[in-house]
XYZ file of C-alpha atoms in Angstrom:
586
model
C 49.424 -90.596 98.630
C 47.087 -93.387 97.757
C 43.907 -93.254 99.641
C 43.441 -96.926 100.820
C 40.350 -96.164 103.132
C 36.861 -95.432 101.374
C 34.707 -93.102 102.853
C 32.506 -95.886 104.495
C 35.227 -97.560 106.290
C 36.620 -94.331 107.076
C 33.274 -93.835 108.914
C 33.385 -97.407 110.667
C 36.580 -96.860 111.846
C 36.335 -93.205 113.040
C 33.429 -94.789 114.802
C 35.528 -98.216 115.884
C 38.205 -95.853 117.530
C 36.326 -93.322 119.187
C 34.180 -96.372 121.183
C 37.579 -97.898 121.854
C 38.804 -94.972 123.676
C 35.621 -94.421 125.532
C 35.618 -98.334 126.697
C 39.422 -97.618 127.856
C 37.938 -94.685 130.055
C 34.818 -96.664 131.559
C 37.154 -99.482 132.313
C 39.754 -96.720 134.633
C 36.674 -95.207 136.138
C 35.343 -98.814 137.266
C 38.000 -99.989 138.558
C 40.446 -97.645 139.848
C 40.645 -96.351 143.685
C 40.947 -92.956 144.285
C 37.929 -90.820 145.124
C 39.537 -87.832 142.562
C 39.868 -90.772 140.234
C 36.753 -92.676 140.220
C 34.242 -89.810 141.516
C 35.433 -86.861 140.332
C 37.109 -88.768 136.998
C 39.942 -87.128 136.643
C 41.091 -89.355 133.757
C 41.672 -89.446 130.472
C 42.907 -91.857 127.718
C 43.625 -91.249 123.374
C 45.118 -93.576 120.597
C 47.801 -92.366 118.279
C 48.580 -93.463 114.582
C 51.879 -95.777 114.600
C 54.166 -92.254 114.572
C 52.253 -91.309 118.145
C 50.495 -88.793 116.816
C 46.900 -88.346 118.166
C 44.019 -90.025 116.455
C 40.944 -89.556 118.660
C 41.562 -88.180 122.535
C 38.669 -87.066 125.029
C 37.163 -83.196 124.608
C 39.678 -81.754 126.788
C 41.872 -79.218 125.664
C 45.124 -79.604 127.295
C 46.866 -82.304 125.465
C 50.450 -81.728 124.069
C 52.901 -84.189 122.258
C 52.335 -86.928 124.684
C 54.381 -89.646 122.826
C 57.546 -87.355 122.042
C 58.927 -87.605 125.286
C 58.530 -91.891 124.925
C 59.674 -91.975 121.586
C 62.854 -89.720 122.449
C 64.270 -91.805 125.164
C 62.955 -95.088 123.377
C 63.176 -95.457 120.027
C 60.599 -96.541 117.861
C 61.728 -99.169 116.419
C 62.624 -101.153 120.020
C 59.412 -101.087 120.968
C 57.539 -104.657 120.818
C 54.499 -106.186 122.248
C 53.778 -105.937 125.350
C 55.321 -103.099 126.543
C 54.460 -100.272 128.215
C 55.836 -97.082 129.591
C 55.684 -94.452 132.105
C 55.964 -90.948 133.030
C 54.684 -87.705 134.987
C 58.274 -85.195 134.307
C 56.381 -82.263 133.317
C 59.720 -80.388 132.382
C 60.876 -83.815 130.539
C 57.924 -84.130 128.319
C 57.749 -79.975 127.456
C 54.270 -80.092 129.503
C 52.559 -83.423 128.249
C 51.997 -83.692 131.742
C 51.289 -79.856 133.253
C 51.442 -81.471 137.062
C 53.208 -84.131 138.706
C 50.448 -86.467 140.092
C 49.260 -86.882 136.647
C 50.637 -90.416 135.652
C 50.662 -91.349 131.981
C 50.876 -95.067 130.771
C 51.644 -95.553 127.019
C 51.580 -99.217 125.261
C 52.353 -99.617 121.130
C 49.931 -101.778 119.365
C 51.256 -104.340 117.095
C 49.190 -106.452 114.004
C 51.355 -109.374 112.071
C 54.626 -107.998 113.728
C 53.959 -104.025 112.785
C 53.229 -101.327 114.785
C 49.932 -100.193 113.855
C 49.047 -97.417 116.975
C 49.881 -96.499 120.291
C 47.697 -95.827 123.139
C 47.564 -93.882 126.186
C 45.730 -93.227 129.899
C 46.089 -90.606 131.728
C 45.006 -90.164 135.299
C 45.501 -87.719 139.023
C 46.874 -89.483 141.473
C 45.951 -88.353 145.089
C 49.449 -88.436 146.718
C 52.535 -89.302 145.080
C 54.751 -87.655 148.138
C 56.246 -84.283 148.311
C 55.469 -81.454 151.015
C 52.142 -81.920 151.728
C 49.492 -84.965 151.743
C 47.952 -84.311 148.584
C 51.631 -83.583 146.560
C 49.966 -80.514 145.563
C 50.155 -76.982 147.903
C 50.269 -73.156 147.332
C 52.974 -73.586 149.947
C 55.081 -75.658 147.080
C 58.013 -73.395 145.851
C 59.760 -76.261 143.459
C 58.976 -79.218 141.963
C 60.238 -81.098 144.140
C 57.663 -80.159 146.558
C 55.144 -82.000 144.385
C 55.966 -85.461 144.602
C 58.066 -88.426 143.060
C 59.275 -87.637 139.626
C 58.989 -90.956 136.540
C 61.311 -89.705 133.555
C 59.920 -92.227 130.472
C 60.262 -95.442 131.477
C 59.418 -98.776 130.502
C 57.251 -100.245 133.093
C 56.360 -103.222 131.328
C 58.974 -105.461 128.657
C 57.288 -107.386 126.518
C 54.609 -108.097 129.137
C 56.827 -108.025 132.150
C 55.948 -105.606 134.775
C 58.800 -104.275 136.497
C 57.887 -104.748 140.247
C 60.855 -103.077 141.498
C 59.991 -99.453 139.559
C 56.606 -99.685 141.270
C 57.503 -100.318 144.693
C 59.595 -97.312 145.065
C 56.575 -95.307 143.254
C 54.188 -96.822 145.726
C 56.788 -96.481 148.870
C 56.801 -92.548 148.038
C 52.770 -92.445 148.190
C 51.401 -91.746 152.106
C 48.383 -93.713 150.516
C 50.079 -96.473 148.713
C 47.164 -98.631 148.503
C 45.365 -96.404 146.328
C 48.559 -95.357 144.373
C 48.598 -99.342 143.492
C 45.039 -100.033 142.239
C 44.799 -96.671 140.305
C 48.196 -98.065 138.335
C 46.769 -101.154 137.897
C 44.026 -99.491 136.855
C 45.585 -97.434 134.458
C 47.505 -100.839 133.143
C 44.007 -102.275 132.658
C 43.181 -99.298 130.986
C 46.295 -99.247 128.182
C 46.105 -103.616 127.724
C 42.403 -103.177 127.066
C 42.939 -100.349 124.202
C 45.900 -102.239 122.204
C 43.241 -105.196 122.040
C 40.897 -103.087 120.665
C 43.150 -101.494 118.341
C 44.888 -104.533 117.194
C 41.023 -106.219 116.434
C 40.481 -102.825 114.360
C 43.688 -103.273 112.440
C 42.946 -107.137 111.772
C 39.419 -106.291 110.420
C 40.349 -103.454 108.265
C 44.221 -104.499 107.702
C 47.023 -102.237 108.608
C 47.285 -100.088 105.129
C 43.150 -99.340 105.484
C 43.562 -98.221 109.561
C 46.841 -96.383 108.323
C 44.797 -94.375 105.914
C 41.984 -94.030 107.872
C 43.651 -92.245 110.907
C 45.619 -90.321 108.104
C 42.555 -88.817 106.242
C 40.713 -88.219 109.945
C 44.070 -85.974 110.593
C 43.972 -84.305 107.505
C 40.040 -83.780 107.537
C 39.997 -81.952 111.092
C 43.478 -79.645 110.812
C 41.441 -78.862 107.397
C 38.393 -77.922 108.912
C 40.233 -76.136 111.806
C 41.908 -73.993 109.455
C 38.634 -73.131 107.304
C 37.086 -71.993 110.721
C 40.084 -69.871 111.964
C 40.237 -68.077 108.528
C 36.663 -67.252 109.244
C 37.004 -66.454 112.529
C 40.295 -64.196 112.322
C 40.808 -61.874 109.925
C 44.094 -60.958 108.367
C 46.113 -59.033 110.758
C 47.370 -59.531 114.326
C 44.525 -59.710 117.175
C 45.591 -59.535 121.309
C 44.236 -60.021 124.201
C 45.125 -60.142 127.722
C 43.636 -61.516 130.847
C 44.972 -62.065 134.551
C 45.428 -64.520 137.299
C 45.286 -63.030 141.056
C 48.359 -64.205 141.949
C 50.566 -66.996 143.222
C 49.852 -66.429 147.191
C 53.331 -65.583 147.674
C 52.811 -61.791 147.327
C 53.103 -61.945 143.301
C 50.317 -61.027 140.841
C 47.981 -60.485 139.607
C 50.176 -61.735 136.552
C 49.083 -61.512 133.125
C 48.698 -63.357 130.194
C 49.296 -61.590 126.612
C 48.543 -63.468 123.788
C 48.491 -62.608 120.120
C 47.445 -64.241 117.359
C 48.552 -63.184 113.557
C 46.656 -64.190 110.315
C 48.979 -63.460 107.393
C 47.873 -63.034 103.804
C 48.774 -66.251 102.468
C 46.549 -67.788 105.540
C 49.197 -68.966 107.973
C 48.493 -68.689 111.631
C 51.118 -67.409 114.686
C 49.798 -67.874 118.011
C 52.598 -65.869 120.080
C 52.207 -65.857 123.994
C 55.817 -63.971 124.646
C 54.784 -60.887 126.014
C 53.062 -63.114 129.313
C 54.608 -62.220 132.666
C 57.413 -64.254 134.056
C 57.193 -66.888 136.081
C 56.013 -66.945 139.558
C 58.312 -68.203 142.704
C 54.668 -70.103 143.832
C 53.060 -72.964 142.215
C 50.690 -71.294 140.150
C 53.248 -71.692 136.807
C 52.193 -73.666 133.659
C 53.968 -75.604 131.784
C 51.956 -75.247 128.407
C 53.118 -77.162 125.612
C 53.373 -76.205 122.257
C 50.655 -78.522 121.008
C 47.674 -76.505 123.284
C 46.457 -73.365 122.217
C 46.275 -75.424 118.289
C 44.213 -78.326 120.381
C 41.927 -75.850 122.595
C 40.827 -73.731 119.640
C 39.988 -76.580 117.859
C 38.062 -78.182 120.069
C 36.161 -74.753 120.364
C 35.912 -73.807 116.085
C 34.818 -77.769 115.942
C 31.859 -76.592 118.607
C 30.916 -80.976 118.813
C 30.765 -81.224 115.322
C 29.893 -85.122 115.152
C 31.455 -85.731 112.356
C 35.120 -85.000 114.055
C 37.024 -86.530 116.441
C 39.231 -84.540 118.915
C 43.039 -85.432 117.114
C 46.107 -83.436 116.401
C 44.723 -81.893 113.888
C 43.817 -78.675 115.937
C 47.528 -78.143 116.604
C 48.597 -78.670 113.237
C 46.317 -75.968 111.772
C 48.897 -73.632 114.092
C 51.650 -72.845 112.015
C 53.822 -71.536 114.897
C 53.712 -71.085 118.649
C 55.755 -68.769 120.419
C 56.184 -69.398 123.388
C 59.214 -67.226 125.956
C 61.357 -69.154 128.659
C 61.305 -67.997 132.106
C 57.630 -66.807 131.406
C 54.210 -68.212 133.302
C 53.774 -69.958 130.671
C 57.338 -71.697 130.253
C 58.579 -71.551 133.364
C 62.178 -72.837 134.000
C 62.789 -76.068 135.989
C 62.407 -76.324 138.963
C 59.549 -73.860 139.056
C 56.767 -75.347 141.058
C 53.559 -76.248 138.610
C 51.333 -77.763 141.136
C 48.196 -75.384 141.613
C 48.785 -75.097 137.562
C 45.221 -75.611 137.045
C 44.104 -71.783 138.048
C 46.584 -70.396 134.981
C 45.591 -72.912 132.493
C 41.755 -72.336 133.006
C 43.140 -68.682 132.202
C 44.662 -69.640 129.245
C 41.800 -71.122 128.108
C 39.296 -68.139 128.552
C 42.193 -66.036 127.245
C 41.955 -68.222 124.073
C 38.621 -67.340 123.986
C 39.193 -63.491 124.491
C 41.329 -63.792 121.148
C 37.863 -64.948 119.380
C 35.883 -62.313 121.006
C 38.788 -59.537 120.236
C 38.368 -60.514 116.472
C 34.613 -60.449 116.240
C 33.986 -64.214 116.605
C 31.462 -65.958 118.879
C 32.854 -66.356 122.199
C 31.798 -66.754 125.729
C 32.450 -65.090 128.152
C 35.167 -66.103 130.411
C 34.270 -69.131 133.017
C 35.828 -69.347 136.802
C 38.764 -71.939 137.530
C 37.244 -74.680 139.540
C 38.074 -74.514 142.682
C 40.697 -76.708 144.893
C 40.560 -78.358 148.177
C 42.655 -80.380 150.194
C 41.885 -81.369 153.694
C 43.906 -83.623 155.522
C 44.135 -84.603 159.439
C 43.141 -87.307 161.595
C 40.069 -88.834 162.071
C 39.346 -91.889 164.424
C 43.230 -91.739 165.116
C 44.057 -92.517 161.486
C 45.331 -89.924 158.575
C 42.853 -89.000 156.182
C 43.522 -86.834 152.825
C 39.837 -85.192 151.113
C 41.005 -83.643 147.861
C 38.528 -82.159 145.973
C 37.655 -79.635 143.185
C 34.241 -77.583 143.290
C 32.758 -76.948 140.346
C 32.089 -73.106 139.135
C 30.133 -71.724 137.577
C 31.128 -70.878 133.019
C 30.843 -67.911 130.824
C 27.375 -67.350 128.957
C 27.369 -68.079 124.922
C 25.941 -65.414 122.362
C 22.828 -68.122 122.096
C 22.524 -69.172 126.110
C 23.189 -68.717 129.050
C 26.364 -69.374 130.756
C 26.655 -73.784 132.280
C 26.365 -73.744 136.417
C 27.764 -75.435 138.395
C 30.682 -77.280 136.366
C 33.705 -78.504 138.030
C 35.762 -79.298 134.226
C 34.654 -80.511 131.240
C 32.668 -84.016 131.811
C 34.479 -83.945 135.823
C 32.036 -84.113 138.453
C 31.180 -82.877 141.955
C 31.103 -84.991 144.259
C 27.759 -86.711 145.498
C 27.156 -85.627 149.433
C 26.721 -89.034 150.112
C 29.683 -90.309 148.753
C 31.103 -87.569 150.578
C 29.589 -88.032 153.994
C 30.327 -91.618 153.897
C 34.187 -91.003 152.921
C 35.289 -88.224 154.870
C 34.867 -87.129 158.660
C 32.562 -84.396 157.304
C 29.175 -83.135 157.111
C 27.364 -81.160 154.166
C 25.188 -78.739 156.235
C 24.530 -76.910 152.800
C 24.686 -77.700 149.232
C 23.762 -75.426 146.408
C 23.930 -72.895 143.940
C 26.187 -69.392 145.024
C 23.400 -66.709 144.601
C 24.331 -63.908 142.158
C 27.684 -65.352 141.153
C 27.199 -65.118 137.603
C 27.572 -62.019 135.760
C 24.698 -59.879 134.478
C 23.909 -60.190 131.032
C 21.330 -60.902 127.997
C 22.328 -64.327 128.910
C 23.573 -65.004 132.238
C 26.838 -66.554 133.456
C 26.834 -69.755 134.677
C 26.755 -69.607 138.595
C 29.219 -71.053 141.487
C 28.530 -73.691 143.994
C 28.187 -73.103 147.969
C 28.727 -75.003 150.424
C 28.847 -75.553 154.161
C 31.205 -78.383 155.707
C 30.754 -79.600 159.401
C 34.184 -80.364 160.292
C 34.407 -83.828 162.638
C 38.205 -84.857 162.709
C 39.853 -84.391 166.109
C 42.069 -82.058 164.057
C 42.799 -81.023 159.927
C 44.816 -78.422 157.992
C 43.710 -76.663 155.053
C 44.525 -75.552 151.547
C 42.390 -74.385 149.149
C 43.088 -72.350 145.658
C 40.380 -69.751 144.740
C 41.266 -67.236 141.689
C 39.273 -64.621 140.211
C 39.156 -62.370 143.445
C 41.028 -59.284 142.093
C 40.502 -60.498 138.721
C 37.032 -61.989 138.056
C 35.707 -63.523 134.773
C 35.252 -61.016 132.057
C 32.206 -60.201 130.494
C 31.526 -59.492 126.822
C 28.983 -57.509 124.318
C 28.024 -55.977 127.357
C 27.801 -58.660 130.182
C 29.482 -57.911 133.100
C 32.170 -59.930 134.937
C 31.611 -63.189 137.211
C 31.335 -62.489 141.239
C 34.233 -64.255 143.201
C 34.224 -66.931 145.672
C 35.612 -67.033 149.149
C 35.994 -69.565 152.099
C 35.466 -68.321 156.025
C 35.760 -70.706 158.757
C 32.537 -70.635 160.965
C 30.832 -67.843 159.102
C 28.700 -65.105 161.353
C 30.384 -65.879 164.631
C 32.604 -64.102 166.746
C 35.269 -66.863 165.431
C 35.203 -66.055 161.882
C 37.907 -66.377 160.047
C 38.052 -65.184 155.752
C 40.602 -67.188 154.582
C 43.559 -65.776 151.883
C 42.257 -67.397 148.543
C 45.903 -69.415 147.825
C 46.494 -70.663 151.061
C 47.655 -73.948 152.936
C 48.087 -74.515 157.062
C 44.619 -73.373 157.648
C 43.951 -74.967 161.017
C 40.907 -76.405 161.808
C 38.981 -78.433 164.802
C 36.031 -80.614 165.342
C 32.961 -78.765 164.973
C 34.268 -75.319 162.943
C 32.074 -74.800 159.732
C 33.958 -74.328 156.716
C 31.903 -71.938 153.955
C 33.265 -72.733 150.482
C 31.579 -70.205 148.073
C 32.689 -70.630 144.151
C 33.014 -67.747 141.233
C 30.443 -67.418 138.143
C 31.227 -67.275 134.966
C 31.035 -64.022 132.448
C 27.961 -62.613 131.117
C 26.896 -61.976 127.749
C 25.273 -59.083 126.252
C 23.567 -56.162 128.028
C 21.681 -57.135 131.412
C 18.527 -55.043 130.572
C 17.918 -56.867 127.113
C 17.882 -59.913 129.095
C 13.678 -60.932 129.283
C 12.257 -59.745 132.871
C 10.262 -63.148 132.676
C 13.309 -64.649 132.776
C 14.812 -62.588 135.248
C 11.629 -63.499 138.006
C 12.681 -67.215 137.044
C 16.278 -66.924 138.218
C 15.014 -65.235 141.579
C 12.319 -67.939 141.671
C 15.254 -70.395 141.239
C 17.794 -68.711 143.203
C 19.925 -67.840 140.646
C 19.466 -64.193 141.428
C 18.779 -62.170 144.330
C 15.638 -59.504 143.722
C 17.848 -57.194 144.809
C 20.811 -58.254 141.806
C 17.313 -58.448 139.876
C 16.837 -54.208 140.228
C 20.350 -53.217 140.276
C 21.918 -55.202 137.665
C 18.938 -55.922 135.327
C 16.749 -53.115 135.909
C 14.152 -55.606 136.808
C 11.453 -54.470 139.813
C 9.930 -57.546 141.424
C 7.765 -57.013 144.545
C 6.574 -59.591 146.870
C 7.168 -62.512 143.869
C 5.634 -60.739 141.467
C 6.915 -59.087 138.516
C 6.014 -55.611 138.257
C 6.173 -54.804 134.233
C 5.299 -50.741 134.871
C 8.466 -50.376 137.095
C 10.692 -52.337 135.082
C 9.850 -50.628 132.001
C 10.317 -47.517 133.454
C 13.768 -48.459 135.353
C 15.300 -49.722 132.111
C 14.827 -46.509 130.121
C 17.750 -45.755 132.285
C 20.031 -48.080 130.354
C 23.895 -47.994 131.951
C 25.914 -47.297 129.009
C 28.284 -50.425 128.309
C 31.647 -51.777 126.493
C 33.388 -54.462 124.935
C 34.199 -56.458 127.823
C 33.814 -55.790 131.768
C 36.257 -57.008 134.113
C 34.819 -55.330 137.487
C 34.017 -51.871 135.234
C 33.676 -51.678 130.844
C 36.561 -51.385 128.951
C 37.434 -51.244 124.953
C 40.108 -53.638 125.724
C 41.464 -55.781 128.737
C 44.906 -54.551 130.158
């Protein structure tokens, strides 16, 4: 094909389009509602070429075919200025959408009557119905549990908003106020990227954007595929790793992947062998387009001169992928608490690098979930929030603390305070939560909640209890979390890690502890100087310091004799360490 596009506008524009879709995201975060939507930013947008395939999306690995599902029940060719549609149907887009109180909003882009792009946002809605305030539980055993489901439809025709559709949305929500101005939000979001798009088109012309998003394509799938033929040698590499279960008396379940290298350099990712689906909500949807997009966005490592597209999942010549599976679970299977199996997915993706020789962390916790809701002052309240944990440590660095998921926040305590009848009695980083290593895993987050409602109920996900982050090149694994319900008194309570209906009263303290990530490397080549430091910081205890890094520090004070001698005792280590070494993870 003609190449239309020279390299310097090819440049401008890759520049152009990427500002675009971060001016789409500052404009959600700005003006929409919802605490999980404009504090914790739950949100994403991404423009598509005029066949709705992805030009430039945000760094987060967990986009599929989001415009297949549009373009299937509305052809291309009807679409016209103006519009826009909607969905959340997880099973109807193939796992676009991996949970139901994700709302998408697509509009097509139009320049002198042609369809130049498409653009989307993306954002979690706090309550769209369903069993629970919230629409997500553990207590959720179908979808319909989880809230209102939107098959594609077209919200707006040719600029008309269909007022009807959204009432009925907005009469499901317990919190329809919110569920309004995060929709408008969202409607802000999609009108103010097809002006964008449509001024790029009529600066550059429709051939020159054409070309442009075709090239940026074509450069990252080739760049993706240069990097997995380094990475992966020819020849089929596996690796497994585990969830703890679905808190319905399943698990831990396991996720198998392989991926195959062939001689003439075409790539199988193959995720059959994964255990079948589970009857609770912990069930992922994944679609086809993910592990292709989430090991690009790792082989790219922020190159700068990329953009995140669908070229990742191009460079995967086939995904395989078994019904009935955790993975591709059959409808009605409940998805909500999804996010605990795809953060699994993720660090199993990793695994696959580390299991062919390539430079992967170690594997990070899945943020944790909470969802309180009760009455306070006589009125309903509903405080959904993820924690941050803490991630695996890099062959170069030590592991990030502290990170709820990729540029998502925690929220601010006074934010917090001010919000919800609660008090932050304690805020900070979960001692000796990240796993040993040359370079440490990232560590968890504690803290302790004052509750002040009259009265609330509790659910919370933790994973990585039985199964805690692996370790590699030596590290060892991530320490758990836990939450317990007025810690140290004769009324303790340790709650089950999946759980909903956990009562509680004015005045109970609620302990939320979060999971490290993985170490990397072998704990006694990590410096003792830096060692003191993480007990000066409180990263490590001095007694983690001795036992798991052979460090001796005595009153504050490093004492180099001892800790020479203790380390001539070296433990002997493996390939990875999920609670003890292993070769390979089962």
């Amino acid at each position: 094909m003609e190449r239309r596009c020279d390299p310097v506008s090819l440049e401008v524009i890759r520049g152009a389009i990427r500002a675009a879709q971060a001016e789409m995201e500052a404009l959600i975060e700005r003006t929409a509602m919802s605490a999980f939507i404009r504090e914790k930013k739950d949100f994403y947008t991404a423009l598509f070429d005029a066949d709705g395939v992805m030009a430039v999306g945000s760094n987060v690995p967990v986009f599929g075919d989001v415009c297949g599902p549009v373009f299937r029940d509305f052809p291309a060719e009807t679409m016209k200025p103006g519009d826009v549609y909607w969905y959340n149907d997880c099973y109807g887009s193939r796992g676009a959408v991996s949970h139901s109180n994700d709302q998408v909003l697509l509009a097509p882009v139009f320049h002198e009557g042609r369809r130049v792009a498409l653009v989307m946002a993306w954002a979690h809605f706090a309550d769209i119905g369903g069993l629970r305030p919230g629409s997500i539980s553990p207590d959720a055993t179908e979808i319909f549990h989880e809230g209102v489901i939107i098959p594609p439809t077209r919200l707006s025709d040719g600029g008309v908003v269909n007022e009807a559709t959204l009432k009925i949305f907005f009469r499901n929500s317990r919190w329809p106020a919110a569920c309004q101005a995060d929709l408008r939000a969202l409607l802000a979001s999609v009108g103010l990227g097809a002006t964008r798009m449509a001024e790029i088109a009529a600066r550059f012309g429709t051939d020159v954007l054409a070309d442009a998003l075709r090239q940026l394509l074509a450069r990252t799938e080739a760049t993706i595929r240069t990097k997995l033929a380094e990475t992966f040698p020819v020849g089929t590499h596996r690796f497994t790793d585990r969830i703890d279960g679905d808190g319905k008396g399943s698990g831990p379940l396991a996720l198998r992947f392989a991926l195959t290298r062939t001689p003439n350099n075409r790539f199988v990712f193959d995720a059959e062998a994964t255990d079948d689906q589970s009857p609770g909500p912990v069930n992922y949807l994944m679609n086809p387009d993910v592990p292709g997009m989430a090991l690009g966005l790792f082989l790219l490592g922020g190159d700068p001169t990329q953009v995140t597209n669908a070229g990742g999942p191009r460079a995967i010549d086939e995904v395989k992928l078994r019904e009935g599976s955790l993975l591709q679970p059959r409808w009605p299977a409940a998805l909500g608490m999804r996010g605990l199996t795809m953060m699994r997915m993720l660090a199993a993706l990793n695994g696959l690098v580390a299991a062919a020789g390539g430079p992967a962390p170690a594997a990070h916790a899945a943020y944790v979930i909470m969802l309180l809701r009760g009455l306070a002052g006589g009125k309903p309240f509903l405080m959904s929030d993820g924690i941050g944990v803490g991630y695996g440590a890099r062959p170069f660095a030590d592991g990030t603390d502290a990170v709820y998921f990729v540029a998502q926040e925690n929220y601010p305590v006074e934010f917090l305070e001010a919000e919800y009848p609660a008090r932050l009695l304690r805020y900070g980083v979960h001692e000796d939560s990240g796993g040993p290593g040359r370079h440490r895993g990232g560590c968890g987050i504690v803290r302790h909640y004052e509750i002040l409602a009259e009265e609330a109920v509790l659910a919370v996900r933790i994973d990585g209890v039985q199964c805690p982050p692996w370790g590699v090149a030596g590290g060892q694994s991530g320490r758990p979390g836990r939450a317990v319900v007025n810690p140290g008194t004769p009324r303790e309570r340790v709650l089950a890690p999946l759980s909903d209906g956990n009562r509680l009263v004015r005045g109970d303290i609620l302990l939320i502890e979060t999971g490290g990530g993985g170490g990397h490397g072998h704990p006694f080549d990590r410096p003792a100087q830096q060692v003191l430091e993480d007990v000066e910081g409180g990263f490590v205890s001095a007694e983690a310091a001795l036992h798991d890094y052979g460090v001796v520090i005595r009153d504050g004070v490093l004492d180099e004799a001892a800790t020479a001698a203790r380390r001539q005792d070296r433990p002997a280590s493996k390939a990875f360490h999920r609670v003890a070494y292993a070769d390979v993870l089962e």
